N, CA, C and O atoms as a GROMACS GRO file, in nm:
protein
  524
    1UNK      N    1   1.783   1.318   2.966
    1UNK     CA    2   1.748   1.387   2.843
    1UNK      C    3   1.876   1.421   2.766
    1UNK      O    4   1.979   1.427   2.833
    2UNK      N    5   1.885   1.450   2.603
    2UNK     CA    6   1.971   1.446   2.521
    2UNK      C    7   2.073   1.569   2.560
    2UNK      O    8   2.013   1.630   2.648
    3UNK      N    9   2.162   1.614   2.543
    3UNK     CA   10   2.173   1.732   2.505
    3UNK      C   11   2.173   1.789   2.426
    3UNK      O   12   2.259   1.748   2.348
    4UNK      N   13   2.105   1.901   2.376
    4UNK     CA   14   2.050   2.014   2.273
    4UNK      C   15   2.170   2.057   2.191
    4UNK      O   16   2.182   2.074   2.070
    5UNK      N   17   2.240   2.067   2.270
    5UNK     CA   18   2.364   2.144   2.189
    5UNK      C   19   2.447   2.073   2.134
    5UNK      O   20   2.550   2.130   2.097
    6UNK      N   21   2.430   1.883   2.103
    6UNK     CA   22   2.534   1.842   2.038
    6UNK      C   23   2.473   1.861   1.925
    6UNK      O   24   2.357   1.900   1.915
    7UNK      N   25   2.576   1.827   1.800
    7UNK     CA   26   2.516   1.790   1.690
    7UNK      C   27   2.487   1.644   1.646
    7UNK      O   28   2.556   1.546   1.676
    8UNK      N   29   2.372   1.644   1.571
    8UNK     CA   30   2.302   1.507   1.551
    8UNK      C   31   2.380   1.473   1.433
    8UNK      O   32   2.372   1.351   1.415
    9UNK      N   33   2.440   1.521   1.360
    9UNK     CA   34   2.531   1.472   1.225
    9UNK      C   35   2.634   1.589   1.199
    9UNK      O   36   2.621   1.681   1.118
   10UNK      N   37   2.746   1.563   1.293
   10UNK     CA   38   2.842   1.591   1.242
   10UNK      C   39   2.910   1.610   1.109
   10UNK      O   40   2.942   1.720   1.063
   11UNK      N   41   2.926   1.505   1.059
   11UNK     CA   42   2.981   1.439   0.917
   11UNK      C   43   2.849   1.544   0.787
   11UNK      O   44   2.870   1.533   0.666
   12UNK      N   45   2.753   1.614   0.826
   12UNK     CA   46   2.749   1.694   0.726
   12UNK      C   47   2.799   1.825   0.746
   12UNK      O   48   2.802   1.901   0.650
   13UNK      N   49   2.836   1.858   0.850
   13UNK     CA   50   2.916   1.995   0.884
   13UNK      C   51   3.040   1.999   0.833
   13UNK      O   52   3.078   2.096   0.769
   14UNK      N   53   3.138   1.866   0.863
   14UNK     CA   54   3.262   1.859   0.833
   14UNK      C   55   3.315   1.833   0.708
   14UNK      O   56   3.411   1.891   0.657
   15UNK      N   57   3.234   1.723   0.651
   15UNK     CA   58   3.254   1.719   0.505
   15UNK      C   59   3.224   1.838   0.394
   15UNK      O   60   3.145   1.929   0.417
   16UNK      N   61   3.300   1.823   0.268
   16UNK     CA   62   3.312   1.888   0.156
   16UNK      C   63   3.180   1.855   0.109
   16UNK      O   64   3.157   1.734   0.124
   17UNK      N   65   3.042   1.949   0.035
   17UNK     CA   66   2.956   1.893  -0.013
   17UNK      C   67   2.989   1.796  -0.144
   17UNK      O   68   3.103   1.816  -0.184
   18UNK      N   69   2.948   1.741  -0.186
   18UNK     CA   70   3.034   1.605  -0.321
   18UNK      C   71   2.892   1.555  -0.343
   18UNK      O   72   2.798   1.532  -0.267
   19UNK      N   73   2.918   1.542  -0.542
   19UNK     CA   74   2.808   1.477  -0.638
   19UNK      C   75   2.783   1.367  -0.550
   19UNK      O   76   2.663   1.345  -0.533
   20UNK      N   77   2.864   1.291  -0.488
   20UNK     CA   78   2.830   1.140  -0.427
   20UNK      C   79   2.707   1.154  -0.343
   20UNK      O   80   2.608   1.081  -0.341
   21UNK      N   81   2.739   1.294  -0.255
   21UNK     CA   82   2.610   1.288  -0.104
   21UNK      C   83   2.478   1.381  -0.207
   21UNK      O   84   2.365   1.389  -0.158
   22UNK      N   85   2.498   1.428  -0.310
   22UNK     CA   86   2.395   1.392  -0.378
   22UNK      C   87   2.339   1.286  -0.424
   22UNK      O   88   2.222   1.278  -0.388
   23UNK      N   89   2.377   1.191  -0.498
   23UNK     CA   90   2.355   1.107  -0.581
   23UNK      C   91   2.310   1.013  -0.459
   23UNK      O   92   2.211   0.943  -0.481
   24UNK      N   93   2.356   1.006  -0.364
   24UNK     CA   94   2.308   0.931  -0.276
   24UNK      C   95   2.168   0.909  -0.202
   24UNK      O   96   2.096   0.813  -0.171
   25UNK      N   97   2.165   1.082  -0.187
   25UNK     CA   98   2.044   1.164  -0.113
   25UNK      C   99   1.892   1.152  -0.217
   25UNK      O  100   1.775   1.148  -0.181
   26UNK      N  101   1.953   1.148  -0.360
   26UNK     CA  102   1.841   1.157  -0.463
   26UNK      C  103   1.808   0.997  -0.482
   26UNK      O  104   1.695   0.972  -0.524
   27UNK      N  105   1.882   0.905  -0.459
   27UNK     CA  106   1.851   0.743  -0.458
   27UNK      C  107   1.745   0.737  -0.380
   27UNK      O  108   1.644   0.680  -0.422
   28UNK      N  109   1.747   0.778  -0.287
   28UNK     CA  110   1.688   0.741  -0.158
   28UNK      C  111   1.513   0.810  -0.143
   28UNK      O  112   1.407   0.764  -0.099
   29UNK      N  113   1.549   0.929  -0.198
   29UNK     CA  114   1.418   1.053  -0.229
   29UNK      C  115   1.339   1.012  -0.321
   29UNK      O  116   1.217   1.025  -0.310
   30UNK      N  117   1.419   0.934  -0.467
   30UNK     CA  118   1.337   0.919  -0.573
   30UNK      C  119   1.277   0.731  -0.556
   30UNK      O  120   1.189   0.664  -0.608
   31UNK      N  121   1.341   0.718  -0.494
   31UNK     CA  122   1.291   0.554  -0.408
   31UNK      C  123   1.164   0.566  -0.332
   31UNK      O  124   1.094   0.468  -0.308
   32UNK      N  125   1.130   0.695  -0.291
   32UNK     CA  126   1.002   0.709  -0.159
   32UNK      C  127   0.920   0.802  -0.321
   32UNK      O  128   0.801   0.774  -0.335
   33UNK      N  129   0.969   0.883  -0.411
   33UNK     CA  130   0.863   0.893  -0.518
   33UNK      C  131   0.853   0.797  -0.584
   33UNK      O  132   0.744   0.787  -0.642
   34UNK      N  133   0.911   0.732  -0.598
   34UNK     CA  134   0.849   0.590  -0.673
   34UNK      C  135   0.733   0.493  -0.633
   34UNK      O  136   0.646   0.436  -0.699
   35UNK      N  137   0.765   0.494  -0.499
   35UNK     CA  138   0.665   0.406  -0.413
   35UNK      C  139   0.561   0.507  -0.449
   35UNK      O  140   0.481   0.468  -0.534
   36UNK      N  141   0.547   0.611  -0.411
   36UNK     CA  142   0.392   0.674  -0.395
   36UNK      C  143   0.348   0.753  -0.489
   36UNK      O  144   0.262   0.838  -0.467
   37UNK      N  145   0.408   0.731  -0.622
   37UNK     CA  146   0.370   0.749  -0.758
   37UNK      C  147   0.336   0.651  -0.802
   37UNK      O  148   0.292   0.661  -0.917
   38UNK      N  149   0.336   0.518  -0.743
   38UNK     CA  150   0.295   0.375  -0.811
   38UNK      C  151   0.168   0.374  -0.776
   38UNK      O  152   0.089   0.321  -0.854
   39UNK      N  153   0.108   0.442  -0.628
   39UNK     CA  154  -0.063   0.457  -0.628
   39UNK      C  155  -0.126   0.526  -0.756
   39UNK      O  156  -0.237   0.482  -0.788
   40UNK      N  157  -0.067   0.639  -0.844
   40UNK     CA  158  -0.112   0.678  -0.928
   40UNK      C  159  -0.106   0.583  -1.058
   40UNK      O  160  -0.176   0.605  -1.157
   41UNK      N  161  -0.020   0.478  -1.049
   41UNK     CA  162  -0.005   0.356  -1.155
   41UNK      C  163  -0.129   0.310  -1.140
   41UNK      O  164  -0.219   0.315  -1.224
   42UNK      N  165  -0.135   0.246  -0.990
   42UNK     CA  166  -0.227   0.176  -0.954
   42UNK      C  167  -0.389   0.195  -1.009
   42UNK      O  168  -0.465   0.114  -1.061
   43UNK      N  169  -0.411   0.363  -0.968
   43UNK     CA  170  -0.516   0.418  -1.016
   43UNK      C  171  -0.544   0.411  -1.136
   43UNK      O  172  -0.656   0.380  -1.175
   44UNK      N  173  -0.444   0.441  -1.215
   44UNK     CA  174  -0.472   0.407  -1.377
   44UNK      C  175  -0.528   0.279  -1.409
   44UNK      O  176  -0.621   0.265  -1.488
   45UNK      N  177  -0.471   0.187  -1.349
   45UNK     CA  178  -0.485   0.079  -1.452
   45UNK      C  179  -0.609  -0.035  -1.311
   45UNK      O  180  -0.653  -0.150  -1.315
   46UNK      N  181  -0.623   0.081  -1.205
   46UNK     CA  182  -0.766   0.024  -1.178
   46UNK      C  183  -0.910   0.090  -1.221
   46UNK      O  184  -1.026   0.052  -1.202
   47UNK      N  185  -0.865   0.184  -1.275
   47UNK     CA  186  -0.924   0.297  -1.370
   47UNK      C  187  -0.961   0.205  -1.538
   47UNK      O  188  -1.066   0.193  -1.602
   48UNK      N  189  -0.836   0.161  -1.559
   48UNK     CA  190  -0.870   0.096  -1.725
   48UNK      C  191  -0.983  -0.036  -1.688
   48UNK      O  192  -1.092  -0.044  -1.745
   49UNK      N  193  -0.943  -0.123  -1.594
   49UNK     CA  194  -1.035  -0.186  -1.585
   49UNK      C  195  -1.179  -0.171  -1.532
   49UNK      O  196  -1.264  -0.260  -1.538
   50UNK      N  197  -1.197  -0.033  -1.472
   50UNK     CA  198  -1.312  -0.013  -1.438
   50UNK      C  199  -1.414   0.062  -1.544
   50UNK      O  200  -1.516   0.119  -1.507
   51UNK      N  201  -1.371   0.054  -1.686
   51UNK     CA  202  -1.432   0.115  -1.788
   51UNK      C  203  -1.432   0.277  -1.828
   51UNK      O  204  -1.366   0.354  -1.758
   52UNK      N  205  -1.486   0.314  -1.910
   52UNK     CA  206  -1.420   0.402  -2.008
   52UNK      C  207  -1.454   0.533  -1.935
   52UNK      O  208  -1.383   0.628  -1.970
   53UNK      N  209  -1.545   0.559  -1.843
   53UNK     CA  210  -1.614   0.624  -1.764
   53UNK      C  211  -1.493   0.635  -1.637
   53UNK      O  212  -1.469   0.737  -1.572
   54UNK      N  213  -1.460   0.569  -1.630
   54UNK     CA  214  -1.320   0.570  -1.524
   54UNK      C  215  -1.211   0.625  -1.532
   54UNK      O  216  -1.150   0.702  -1.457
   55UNK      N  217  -1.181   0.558  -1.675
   55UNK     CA  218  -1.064   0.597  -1.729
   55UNK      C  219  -1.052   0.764  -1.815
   55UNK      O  220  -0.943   0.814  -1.840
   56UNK      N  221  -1.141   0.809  -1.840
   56UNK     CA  222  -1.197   0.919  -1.909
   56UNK      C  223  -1.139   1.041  -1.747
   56UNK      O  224  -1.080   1.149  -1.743
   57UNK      N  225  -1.191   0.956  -1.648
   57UNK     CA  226  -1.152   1.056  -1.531
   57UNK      C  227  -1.049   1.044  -1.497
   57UNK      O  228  -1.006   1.149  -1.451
   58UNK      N  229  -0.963   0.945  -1.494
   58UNK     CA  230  -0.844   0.887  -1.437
   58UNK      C  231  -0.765   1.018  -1.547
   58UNK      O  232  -0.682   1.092  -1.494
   59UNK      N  233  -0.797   1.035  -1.688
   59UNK     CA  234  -0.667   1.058  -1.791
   59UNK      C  235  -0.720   1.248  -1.795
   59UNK      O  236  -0.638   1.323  -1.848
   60UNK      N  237  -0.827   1.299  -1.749
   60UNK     CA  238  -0.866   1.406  -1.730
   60UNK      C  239  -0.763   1.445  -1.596
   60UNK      O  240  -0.724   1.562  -1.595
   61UNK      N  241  -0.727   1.377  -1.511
   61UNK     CA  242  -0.700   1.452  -1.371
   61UNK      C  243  -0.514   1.398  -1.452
   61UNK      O  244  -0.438   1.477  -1.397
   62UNK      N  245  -0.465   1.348  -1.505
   62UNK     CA  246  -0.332   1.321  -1.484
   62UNK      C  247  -0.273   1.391  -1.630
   62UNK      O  248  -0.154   1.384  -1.660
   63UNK      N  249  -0.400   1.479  -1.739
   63UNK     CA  250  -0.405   1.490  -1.833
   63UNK      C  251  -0.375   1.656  -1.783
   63UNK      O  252  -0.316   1.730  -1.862
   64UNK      N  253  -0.416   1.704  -1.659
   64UNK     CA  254  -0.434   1.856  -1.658
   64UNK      C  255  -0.253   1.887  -1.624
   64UNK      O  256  -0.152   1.816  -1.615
   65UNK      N  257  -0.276   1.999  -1.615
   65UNK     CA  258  -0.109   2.069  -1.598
   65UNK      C  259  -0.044   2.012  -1.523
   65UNK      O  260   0.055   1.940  -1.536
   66UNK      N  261  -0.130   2.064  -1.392
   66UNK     CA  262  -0.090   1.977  -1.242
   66UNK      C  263  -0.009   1.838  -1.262
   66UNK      O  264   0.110   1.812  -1.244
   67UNK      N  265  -0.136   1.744  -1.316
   67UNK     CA  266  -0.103   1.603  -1.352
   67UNK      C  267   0.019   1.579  -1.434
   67UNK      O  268   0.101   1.493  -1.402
   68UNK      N  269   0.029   1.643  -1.523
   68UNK     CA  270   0.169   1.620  -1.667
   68UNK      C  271   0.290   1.696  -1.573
   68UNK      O  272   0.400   1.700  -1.629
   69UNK      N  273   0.284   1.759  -1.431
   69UNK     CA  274   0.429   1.809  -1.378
   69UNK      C  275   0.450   1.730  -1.306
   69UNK      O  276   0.568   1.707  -1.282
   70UNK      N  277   0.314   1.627  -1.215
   70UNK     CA  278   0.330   1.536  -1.151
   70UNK      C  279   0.436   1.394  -1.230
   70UNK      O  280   0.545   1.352  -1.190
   71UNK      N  281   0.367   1.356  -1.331
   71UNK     CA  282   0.401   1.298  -1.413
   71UNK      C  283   0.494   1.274  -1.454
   71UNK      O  284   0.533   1.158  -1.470
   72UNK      N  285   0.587   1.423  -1.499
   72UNK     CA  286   0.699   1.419  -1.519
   72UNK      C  287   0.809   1.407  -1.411
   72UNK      O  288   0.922   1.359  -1.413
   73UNK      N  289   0.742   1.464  -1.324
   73UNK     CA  290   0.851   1.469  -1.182
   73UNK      C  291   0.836   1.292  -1.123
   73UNK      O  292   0.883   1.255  -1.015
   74UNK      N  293   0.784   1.229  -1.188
   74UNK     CA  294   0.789   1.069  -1.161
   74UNK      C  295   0.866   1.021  -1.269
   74UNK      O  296   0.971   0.967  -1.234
   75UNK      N  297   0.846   1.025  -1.381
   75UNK     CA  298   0.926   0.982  -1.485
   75UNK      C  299   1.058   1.030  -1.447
   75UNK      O  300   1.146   0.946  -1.430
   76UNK      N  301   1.081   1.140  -1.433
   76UNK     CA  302   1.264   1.172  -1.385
   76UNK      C  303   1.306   1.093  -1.262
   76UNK      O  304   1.427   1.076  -1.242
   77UNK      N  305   1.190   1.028  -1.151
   77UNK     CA  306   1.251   0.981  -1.051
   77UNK      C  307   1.285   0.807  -1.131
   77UNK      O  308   1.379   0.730  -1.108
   78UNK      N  309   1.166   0.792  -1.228
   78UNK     CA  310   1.191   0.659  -1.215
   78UNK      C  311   1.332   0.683  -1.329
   78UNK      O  312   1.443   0.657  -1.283
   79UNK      N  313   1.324   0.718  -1.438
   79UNK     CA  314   1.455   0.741  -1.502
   79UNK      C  315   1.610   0.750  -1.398
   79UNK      O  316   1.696   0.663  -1.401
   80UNK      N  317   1.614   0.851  -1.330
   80UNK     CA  318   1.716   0.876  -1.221
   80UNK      C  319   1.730   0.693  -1.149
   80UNK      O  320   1.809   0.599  -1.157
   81UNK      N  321   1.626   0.718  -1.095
   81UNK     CA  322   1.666   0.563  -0.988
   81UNK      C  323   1.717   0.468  -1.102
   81UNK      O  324   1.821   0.408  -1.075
   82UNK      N  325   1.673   0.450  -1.200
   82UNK     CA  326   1.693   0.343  -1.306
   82UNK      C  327   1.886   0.371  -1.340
   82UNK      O  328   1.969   0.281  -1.332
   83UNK      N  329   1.911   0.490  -1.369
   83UNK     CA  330   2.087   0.488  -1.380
   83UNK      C  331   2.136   0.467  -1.248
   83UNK      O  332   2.205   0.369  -1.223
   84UNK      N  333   2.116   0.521  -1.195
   84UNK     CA  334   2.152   0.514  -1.067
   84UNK      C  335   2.167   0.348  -0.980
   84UNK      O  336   2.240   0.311  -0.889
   85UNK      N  337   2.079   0.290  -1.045
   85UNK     CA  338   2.087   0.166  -0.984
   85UNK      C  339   2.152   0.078  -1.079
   85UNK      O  340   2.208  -0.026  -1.045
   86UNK      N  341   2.147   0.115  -1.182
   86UNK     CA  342   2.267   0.040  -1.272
   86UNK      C  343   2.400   0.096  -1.227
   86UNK      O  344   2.490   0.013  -1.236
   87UNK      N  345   2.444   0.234  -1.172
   87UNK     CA  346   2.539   0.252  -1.158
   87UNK      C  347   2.609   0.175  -1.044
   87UNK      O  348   2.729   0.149  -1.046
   88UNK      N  349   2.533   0.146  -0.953
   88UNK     CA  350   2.521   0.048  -0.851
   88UNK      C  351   2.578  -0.102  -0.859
   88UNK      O  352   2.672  -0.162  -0.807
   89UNK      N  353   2.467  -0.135  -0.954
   89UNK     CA  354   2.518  -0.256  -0.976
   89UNK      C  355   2.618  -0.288  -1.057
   89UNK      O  356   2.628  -0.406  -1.088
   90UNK      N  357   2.727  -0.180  -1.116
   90UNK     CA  358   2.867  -0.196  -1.203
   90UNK      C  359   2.936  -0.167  -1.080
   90UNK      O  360   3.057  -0.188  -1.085
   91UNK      N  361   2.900  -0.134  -0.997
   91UNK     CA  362   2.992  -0.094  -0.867
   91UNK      C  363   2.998  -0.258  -0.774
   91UNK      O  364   3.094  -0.302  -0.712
   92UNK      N  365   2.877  -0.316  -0.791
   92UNK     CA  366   2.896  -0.411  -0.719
   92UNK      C  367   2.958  -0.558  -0.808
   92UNK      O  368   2.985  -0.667  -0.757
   93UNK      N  369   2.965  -0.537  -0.890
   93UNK     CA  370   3.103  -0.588  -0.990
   93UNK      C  371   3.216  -0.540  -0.964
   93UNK      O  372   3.320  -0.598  -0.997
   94UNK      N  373   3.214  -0.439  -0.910
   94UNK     CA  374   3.361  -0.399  -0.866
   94UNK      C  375   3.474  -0.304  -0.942
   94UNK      O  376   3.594  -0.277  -0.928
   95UNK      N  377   3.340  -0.260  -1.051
   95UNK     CA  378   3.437  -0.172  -1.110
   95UNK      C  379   3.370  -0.022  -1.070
   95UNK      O  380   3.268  -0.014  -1.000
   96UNK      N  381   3.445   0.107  -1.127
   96UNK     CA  382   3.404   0.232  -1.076
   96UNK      C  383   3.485   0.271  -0.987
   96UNK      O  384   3.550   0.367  -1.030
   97UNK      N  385   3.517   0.238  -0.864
   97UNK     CA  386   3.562   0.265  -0.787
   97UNK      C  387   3.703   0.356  -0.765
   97UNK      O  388   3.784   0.359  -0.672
   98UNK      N  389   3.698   0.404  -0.848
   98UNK     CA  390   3.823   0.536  -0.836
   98UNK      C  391   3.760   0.612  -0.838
   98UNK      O  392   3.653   0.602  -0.898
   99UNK      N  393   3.813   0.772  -0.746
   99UNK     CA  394   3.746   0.862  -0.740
   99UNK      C  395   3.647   0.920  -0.880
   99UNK      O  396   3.528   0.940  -0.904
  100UNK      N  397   3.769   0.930  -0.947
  100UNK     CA  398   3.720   0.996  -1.124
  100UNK      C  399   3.624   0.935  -1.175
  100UNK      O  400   3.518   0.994  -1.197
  101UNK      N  401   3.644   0.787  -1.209
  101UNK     CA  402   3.502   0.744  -1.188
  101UNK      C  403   3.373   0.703  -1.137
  101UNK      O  404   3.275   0.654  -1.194
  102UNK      N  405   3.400   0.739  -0.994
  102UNK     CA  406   3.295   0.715  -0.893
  102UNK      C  407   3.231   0.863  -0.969
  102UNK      O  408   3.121   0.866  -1.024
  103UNK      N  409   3.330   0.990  -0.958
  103UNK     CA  410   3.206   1.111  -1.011
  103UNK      C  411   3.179   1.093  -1.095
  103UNK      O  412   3.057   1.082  -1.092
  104UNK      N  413   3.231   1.072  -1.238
  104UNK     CA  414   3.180   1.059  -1.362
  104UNK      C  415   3.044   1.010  -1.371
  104UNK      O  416   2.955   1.066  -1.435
  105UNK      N  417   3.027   0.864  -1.280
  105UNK     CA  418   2.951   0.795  -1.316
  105UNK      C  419   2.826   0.877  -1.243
  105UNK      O  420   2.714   0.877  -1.294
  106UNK      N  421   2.857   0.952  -1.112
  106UNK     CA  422   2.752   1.024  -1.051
  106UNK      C  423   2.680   1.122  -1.133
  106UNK      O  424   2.559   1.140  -1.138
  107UNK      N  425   2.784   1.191  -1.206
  107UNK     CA  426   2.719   1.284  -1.288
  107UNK      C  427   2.635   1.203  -1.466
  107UNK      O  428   2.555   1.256  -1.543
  108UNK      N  429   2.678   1.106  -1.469
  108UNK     CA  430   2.632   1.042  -1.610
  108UNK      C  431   2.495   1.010  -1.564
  108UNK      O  432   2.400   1.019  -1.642
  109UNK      N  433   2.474   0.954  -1.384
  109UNK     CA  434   2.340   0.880  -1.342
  109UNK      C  435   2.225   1.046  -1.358
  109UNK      O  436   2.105   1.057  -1.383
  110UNK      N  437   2.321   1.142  -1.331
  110UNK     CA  438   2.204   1.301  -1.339
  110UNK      C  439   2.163   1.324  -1.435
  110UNK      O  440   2.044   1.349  -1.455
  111UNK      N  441   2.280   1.321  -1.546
  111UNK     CA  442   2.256   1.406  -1.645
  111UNK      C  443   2.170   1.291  -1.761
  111UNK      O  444   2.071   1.314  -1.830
  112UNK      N  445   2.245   1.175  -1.752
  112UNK     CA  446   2.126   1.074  -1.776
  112UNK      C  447   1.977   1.073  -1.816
  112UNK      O  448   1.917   1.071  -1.924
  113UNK      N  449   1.938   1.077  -1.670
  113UNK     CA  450   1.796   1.075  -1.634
  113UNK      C  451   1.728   1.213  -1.684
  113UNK      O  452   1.616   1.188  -1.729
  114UNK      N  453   1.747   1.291  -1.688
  114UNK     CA  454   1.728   1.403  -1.771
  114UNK      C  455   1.709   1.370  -1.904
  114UNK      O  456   1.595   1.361  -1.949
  115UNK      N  457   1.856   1.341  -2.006
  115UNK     CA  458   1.807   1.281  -2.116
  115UNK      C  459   1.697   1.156  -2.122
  115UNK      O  460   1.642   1.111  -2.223
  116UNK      N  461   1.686   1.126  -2.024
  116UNK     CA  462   1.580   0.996  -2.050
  116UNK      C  463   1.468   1.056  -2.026
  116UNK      O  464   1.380   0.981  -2.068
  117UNK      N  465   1.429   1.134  -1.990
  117UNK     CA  466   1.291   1.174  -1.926
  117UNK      C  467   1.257   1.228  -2.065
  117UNK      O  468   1.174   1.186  -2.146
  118UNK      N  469   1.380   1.374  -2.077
  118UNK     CA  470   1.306   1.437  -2.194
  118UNK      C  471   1.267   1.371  -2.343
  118UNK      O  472   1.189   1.400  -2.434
  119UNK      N  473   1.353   1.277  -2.320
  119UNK     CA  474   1.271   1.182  -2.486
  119UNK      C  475   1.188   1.120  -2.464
  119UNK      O  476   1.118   1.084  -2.558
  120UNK      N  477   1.150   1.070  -2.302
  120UNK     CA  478   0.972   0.976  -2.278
  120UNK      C  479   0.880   1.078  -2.318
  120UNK      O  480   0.771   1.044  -2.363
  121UNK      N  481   0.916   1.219  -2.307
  121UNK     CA  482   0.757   1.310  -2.278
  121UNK      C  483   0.789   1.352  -2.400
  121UNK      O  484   0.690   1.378  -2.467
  122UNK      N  485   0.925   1.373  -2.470
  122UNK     CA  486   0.880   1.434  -2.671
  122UNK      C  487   0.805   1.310  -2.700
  122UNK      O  488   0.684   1.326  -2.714
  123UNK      N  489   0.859   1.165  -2.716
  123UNK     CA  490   0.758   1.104  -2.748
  123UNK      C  491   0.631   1.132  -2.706
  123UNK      O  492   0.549   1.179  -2.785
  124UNK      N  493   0.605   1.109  -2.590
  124UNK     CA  494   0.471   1.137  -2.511
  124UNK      C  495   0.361   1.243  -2.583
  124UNK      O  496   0.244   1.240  -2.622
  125UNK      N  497   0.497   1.359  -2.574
  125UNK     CA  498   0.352   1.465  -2.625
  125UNK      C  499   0.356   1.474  -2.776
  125UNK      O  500   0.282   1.564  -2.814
  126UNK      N  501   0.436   1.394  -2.905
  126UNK     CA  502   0.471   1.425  -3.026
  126UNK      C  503   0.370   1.281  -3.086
  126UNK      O  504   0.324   1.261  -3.198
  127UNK      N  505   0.365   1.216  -2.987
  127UNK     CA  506   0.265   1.060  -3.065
  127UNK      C  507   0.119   1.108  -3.002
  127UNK      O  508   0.015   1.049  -3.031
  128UNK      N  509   0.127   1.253  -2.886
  128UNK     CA  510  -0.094   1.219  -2.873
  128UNK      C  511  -0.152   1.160  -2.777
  128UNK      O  512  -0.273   1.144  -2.761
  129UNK      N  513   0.013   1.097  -2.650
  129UNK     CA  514  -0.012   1.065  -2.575
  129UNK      C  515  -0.087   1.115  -2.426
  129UNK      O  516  -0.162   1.070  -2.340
  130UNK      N  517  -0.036   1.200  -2.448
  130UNK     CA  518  -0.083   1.298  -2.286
  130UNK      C  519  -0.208   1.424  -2.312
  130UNK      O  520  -0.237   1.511  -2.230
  131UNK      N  521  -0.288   1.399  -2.482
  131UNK     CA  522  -0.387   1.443  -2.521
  131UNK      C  523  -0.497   1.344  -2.469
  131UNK      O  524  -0.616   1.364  -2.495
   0.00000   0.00000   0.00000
């Protein structure tokens, strides 16, 4: 049997907390909301094809409070993962890679997705959409 008293991850005790083991931690989090916010895609648009009677219920349950925080807390994941994975892939070009801009870019993928979210839902709620 193990022993109890080691530690199972060192390396978060010892390390400095850093934007990186965020940015890292939220890749990974908003990757598992993505997947299981796509059943609610799913529902929609097996909802549109199942007629207006469907869809009337589908846009009632994603239309209530609950639904529009759900909603939004998906739109910020998919926004987030979306910089974030571009930030990725300028990294795997090979650029970024100095400290200064390894954070920069960590903090541009946060603060980012934020600006991106909040202009999907002004549109959203300023065109009639989420009525």
């Amino acid at each position: 049997m193990a022993d109890t008293s080691r530690p199972l991850s060192p390396h978060l005790q010892i390390y400095k907390w850093q934007v990186q083991m965020l940015t890292s931690i939220l890749h990974r989090a908003t990757g598992i909301v993505l997947a299981i916010g796509s059943l609610i895609v799913l529902w929609g648009l097996l909802a549109l094809a199942g007629g207006s009677e469907a869809f009337a219920q589908f846009t009632s349950c994603v239309g209530s409070p609950l639904g529009m925080v759900v909603m939004f807390g998906w739109t910020w994941a998919f926004a987030y993962h979306l910089c974030n994975g571009i930030r990725h892939l300028v990294q795997d070009a090979g650029a970024g890679y100095a400290i200064a801009q390894f954070v920069r870019s960590s903090w541009l993928s946060i603060i980012g997705s934020f600006v991106i979210t909040l202009l999907v839902w002004a549109f959203v709620l300023t065109s009639g959409g989420a009525a």
